[in-house]
mmCIF file of C-alpha atoms and ligand atoms in Angstrom:
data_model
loop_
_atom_site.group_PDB
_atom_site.id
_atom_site.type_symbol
_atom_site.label_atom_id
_atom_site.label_comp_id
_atom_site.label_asym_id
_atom_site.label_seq_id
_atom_site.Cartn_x
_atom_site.Cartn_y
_atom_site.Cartn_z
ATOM 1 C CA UNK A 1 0.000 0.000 0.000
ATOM 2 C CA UNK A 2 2.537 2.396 0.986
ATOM 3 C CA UNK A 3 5.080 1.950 -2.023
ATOM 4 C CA UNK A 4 1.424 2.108 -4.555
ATOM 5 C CA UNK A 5 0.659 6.052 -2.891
ATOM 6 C CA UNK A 6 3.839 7.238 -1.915
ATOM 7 C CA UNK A 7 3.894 10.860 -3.148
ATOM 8 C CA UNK A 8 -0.258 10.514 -3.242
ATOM 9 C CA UNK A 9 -0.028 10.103 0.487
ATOM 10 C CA UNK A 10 1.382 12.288 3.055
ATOM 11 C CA UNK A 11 2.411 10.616 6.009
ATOM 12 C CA UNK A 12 1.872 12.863 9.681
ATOM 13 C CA UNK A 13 -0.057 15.408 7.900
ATOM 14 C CA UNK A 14 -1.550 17.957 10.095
ATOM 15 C CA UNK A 15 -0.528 15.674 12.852
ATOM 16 C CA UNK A 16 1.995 18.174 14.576
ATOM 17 C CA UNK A 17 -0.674 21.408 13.727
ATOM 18 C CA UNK A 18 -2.471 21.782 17.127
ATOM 19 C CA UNK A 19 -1.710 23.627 20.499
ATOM 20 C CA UNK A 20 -0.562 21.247 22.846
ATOM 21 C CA UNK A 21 -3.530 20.698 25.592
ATOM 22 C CA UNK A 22 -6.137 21.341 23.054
ATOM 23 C CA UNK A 23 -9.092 19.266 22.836
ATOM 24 C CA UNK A 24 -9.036 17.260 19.230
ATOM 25 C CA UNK A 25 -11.353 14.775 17.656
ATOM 26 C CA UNK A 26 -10.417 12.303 15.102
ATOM 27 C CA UNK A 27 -13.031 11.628 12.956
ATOM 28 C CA UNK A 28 -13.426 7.906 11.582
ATOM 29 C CA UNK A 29 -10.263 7.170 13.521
ATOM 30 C CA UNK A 30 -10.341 3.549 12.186
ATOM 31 C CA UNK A 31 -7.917 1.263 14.063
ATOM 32 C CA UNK A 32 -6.805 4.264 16.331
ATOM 33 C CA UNK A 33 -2.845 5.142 14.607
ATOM 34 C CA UNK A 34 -3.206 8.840 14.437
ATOM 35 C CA UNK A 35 -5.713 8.651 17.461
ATOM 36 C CA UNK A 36 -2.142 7.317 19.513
ATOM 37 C CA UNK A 37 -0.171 10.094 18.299
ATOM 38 C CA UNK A 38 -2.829 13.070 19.035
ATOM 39 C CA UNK A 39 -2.979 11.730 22.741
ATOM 40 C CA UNK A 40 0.786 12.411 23.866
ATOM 41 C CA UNK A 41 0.028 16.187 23.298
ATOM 42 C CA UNK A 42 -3.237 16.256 22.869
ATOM 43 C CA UNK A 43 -6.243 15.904 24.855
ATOM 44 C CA UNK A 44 -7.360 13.741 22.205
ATOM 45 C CA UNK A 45 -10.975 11.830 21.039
ATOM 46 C CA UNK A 46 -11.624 9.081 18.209
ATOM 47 C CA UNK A 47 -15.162 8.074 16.983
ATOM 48 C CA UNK A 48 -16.169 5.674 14.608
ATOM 49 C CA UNK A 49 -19.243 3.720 13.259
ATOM 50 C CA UNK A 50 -17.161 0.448 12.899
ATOM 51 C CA UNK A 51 -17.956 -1.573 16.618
ATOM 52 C CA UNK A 52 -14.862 -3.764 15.155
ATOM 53 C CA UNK A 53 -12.509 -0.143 15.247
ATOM 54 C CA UNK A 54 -13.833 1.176 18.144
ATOM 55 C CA UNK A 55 -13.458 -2.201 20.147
ATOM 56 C CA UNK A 56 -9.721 -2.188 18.820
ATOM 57 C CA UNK A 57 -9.312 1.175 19.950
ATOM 58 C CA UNK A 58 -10.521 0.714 23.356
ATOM 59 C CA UNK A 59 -8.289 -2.488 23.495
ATOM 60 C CA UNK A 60 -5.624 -0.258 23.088
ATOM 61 C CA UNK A 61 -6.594 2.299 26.048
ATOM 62 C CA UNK A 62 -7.858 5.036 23.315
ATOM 63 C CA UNK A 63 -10.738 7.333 24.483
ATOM 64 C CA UNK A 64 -12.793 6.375 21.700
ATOM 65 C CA UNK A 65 -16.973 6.915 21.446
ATOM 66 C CA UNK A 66 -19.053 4.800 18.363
ATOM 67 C CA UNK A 67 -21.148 7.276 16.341
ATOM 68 C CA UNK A 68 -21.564 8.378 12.628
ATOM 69 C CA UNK A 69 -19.587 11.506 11.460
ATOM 70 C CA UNK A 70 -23.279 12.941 10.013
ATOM 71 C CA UNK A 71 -24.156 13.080 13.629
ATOM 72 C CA UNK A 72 -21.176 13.556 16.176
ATOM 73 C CA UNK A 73 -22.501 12.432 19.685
ATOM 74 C CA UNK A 74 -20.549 15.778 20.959
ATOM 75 C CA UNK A 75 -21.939 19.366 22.103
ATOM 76 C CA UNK A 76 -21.816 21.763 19.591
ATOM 77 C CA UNK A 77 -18.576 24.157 20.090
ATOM 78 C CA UNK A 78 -16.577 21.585 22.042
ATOM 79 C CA UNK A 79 -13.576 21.276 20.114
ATOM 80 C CA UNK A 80 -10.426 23.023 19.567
ATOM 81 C CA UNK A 81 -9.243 20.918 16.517
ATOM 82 C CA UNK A 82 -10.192 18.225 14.513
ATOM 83 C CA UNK A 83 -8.904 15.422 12.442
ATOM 84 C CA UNK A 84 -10.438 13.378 9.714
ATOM 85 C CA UNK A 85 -8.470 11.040 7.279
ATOM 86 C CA UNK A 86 -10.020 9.528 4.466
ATOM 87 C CA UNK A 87 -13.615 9.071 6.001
ATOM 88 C CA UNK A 88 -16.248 11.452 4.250
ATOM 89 C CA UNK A 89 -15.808 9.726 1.030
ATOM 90 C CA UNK A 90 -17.795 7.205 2.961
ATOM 91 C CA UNK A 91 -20.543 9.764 4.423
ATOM 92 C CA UNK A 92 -23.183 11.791 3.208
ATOM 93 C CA UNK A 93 -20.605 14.353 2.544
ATOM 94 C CA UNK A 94 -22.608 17.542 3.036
ATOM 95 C CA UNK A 95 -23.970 16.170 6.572
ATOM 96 C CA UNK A 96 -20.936 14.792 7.727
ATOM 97 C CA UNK A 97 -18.852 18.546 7.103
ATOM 98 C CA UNK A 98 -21.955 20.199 8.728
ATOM 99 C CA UNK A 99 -21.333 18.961 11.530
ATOM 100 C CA UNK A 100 -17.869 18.673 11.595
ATOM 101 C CA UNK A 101 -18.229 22.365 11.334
ATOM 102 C CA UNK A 102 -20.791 22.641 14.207
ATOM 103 C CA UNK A 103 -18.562 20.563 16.759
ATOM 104 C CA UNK A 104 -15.474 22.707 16.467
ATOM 105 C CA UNK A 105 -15.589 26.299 18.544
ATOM 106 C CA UNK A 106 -15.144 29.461 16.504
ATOM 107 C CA UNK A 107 -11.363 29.110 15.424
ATOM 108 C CA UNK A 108 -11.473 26.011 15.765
ATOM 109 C CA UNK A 109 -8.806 24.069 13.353
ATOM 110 C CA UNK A 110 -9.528 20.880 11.083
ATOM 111 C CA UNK A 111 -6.990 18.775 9.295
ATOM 112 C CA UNK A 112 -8.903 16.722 6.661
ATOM 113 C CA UNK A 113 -8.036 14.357 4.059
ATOM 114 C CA UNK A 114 -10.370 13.076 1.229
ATOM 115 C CA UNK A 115 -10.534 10.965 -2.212
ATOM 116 C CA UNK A 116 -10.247 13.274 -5.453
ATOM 117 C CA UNK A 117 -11.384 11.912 -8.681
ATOM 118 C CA UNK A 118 -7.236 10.592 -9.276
ATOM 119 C CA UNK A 119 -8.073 8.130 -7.034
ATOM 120 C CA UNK A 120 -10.557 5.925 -8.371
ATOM 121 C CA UNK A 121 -9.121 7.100 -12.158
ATOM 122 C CA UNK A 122 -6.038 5.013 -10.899
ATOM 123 C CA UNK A 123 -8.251 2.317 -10.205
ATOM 124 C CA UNK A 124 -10.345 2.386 -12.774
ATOM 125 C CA UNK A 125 -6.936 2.462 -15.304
ATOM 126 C CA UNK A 126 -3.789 0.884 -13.645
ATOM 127 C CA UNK A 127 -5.534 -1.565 -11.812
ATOM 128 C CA UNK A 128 -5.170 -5.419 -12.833
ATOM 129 C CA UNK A 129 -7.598 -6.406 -11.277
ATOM 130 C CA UNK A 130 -10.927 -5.897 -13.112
ATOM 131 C CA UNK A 131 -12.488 -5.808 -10.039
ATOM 132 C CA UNK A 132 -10.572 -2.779 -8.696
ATOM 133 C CA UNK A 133 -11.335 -1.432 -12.307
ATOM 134 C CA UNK A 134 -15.226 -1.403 -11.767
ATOM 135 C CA UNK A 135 -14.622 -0.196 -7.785
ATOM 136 C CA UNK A 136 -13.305 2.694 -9.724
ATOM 137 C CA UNK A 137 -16.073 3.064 -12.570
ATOM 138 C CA UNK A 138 -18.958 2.847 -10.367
ATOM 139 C CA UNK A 139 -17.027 5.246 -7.364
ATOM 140 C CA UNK A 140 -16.929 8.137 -10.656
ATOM 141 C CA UNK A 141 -20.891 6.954 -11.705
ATOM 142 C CA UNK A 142 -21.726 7.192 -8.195
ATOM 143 C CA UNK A 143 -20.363 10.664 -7.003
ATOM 144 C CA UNK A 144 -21.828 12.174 -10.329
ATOM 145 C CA UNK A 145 -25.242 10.737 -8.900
ATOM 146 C CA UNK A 146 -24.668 11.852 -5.839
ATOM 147 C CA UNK A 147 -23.471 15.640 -7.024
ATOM 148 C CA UNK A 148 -26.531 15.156 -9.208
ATOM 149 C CA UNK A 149 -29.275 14.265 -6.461
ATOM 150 C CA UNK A 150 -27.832 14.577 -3.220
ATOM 151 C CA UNK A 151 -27.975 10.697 -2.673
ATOM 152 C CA UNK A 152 -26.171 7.570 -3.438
ATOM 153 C CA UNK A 153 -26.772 4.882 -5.500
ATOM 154 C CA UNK A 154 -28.591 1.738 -4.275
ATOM 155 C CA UNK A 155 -26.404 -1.246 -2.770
ATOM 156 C CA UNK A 156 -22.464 -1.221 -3.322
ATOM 157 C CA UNK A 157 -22.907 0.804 -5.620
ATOM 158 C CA UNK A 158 -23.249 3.760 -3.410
ATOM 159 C CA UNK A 159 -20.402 2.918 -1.197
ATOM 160 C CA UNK A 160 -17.880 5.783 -2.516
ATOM 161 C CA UNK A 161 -17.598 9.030 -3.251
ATOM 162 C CA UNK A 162 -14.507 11.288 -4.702
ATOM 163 C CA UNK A 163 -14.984 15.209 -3.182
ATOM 164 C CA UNK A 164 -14.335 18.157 -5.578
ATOM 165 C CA UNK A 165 -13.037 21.853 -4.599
ATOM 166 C CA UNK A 166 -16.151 22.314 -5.611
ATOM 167 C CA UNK A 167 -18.475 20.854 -3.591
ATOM 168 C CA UNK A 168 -15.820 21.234 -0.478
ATOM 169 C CA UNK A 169 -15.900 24.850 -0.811
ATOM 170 C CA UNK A 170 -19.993 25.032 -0.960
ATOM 171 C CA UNK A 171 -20.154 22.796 2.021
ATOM 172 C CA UNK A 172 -17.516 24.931 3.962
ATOM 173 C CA UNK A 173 -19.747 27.870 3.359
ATOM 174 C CA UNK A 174 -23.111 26.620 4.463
ATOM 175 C CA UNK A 175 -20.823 24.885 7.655
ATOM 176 C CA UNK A 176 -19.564 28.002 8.494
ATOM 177 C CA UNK A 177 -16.132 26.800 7.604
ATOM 178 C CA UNK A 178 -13.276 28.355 5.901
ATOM 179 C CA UNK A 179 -10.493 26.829 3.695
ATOM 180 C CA UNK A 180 -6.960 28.818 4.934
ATOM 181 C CA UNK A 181 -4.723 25.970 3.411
ATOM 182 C CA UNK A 182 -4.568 23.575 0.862
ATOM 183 C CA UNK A 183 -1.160 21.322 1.006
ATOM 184 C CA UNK A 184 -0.667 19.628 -2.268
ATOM 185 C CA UNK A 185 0.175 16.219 -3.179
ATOM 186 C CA UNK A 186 0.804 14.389 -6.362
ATOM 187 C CA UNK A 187 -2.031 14.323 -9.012
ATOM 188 C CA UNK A 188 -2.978 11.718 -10.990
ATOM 189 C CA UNK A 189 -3.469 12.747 -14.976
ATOM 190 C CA UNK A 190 -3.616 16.203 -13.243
ATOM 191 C CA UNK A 191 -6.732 14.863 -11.596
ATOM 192 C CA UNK A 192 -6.365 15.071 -7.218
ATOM 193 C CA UNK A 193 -5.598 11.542 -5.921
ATOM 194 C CA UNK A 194 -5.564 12.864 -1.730
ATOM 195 C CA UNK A 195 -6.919 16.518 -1.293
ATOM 196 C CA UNK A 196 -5.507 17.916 1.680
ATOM 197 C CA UNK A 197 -7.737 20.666 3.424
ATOM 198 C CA UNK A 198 -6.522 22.708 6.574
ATOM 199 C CA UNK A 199 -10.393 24.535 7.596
ATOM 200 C CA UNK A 200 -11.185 27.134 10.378
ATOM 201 C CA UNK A 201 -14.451 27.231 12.076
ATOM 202 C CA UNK A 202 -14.954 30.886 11.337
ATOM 203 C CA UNK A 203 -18.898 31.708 12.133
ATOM 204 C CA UNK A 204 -19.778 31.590 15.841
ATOM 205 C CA UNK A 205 -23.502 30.099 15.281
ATOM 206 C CA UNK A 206 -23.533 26.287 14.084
ATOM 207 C CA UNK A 207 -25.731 25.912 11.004
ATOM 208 C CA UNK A 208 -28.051 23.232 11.354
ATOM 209 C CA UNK A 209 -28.638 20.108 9.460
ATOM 210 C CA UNK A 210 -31.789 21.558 8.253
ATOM 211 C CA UNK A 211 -29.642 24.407 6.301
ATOM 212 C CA UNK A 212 -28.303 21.426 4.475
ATOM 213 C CA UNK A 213 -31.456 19.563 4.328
ATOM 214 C CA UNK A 214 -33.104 23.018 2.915
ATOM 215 C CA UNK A 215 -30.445 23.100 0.010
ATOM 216 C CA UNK A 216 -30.624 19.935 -1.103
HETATM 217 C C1 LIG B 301 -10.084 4.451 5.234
HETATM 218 S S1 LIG B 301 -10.489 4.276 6.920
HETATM 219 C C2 LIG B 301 -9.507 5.568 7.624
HETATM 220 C C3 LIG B 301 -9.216 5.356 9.076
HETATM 221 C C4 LIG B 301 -8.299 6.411 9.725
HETATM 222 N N1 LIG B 301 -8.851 7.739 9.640
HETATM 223 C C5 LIG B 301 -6.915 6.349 9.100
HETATM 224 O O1 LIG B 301 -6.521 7.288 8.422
HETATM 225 O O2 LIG B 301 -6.247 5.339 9.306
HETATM 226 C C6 LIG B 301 -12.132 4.934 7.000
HETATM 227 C C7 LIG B 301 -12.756 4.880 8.384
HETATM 228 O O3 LIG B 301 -13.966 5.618 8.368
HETATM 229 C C8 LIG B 301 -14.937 4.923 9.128
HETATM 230 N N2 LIG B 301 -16.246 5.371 8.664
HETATM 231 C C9 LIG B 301 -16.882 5.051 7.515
HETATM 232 N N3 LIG B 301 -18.075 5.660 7.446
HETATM 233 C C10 LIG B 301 -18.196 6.398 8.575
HETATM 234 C C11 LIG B 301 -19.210 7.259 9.100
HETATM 235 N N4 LIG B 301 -20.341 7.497 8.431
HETATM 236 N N5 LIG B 301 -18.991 7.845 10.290
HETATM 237 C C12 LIG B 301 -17.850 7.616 10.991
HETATM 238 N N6 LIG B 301 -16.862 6.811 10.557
HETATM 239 C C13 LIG B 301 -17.023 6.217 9.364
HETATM 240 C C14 LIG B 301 -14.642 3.467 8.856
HETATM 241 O O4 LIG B 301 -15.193 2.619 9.835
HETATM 242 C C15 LIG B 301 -13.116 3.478 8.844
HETATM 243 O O5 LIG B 301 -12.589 3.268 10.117
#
């Protein structure tokens, strides 16, 4: 895996980025690796939907809570900084960044990470696997429904999506979120394999889902 995204991937990003002492989620923190890092400076969270992650997680003595990033089982405001690698191309994007933005305080930080279209055009071209080919085709099929009508296809056919500047930056808006860096990696075809987003939680009233709800 490594050797296959080296370059795409940037190991420790955003890792080292928040005040020591402050109060950080991770977001889909998976099997809990940046999760152990956060805590020696950090007062530091995970959450998950995967009972299998957070059970690991806990087995390892990580503070860790089970809940879906389109509805964060935290008060609104609580959080200095956030993390979230490679997750929202598994949510309802627009939800999950609404309330991503409605968890962190007013300059608040957030170090995210998600799937450009590269990522599934390697897949869908490189891959040897034919398999891995249609994982890509129906990811690209799927986020264009999705763009389209705010849902996802039916089945596994729905399971991925690829985020666009785009859509990031309309989402940021309605979440009262602001983009103040964007570290690049290496593109695919010129297409975004990782896009790395740095965001600041810059209004001090959390929109609410309904905002989202009212513009789809
Ligand atoms: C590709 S893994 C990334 C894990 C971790 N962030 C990392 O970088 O190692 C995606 C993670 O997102 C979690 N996930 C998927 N959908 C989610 C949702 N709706 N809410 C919260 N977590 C979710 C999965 O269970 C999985 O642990």
């Amino acid at each position: 895996m490594r050797d296959e995204w080296t370059g795409y991937l940037l190991e420790g990003y955003g890792s080292a980025e928040f005040r020591p002492g402050s109060r950080v989620l991770d977001v889909g923190c998976g099997r809990g690796e940046e999760l152990a890092r956060l805590e020696r400076s950090q007062v530091a969270v995970g959450m998950d939907v995967s009972h299998e992650s957070v059970a690991h997680c806990r087995s390892r003595g990580l503070k860790v809570l089970r809940g879906k990033a389109e509805a964060i089982p935290l008060r609104t405001g609580s959080m200095d900084g956030l993390f979230c690698k490679v997750v929202i191309p598994y949510t309802d994007e627009a939800r999950a960044l609404c309330e991503i933005g409605r968890v962190l305080k007013t300059g608040g930080t957030g170090h995210l990470c998600y799937h450009g279209v590269g990522y599934y055009l390697r897949y869908l071209l490189l891959d040897r696997s034919w398999k891995r080919r249609f994982y890509g085709l129906r990811s690209i099929l799927n986020t264009w429904f999705y763009a389209i009508t705010n849902r996802r296809l039916p089945w596994f056919w729905g399971d991925t999506i690829y985020q666009s500047r785009r859509r990031l930056a309309r989402h940021y808006g309605r979440s009262g979120l602001e983009l103040f860096k964007e570290t690049q990696a290496k593109s695919f075809l010129g297409f975004p394999v990782f896009i790395y987003h740095s965001i600041r939680r810059v209004r001090p009233d959390a929109d609410s889902l309904e905002l989202v709800e009212a513009a789809s």
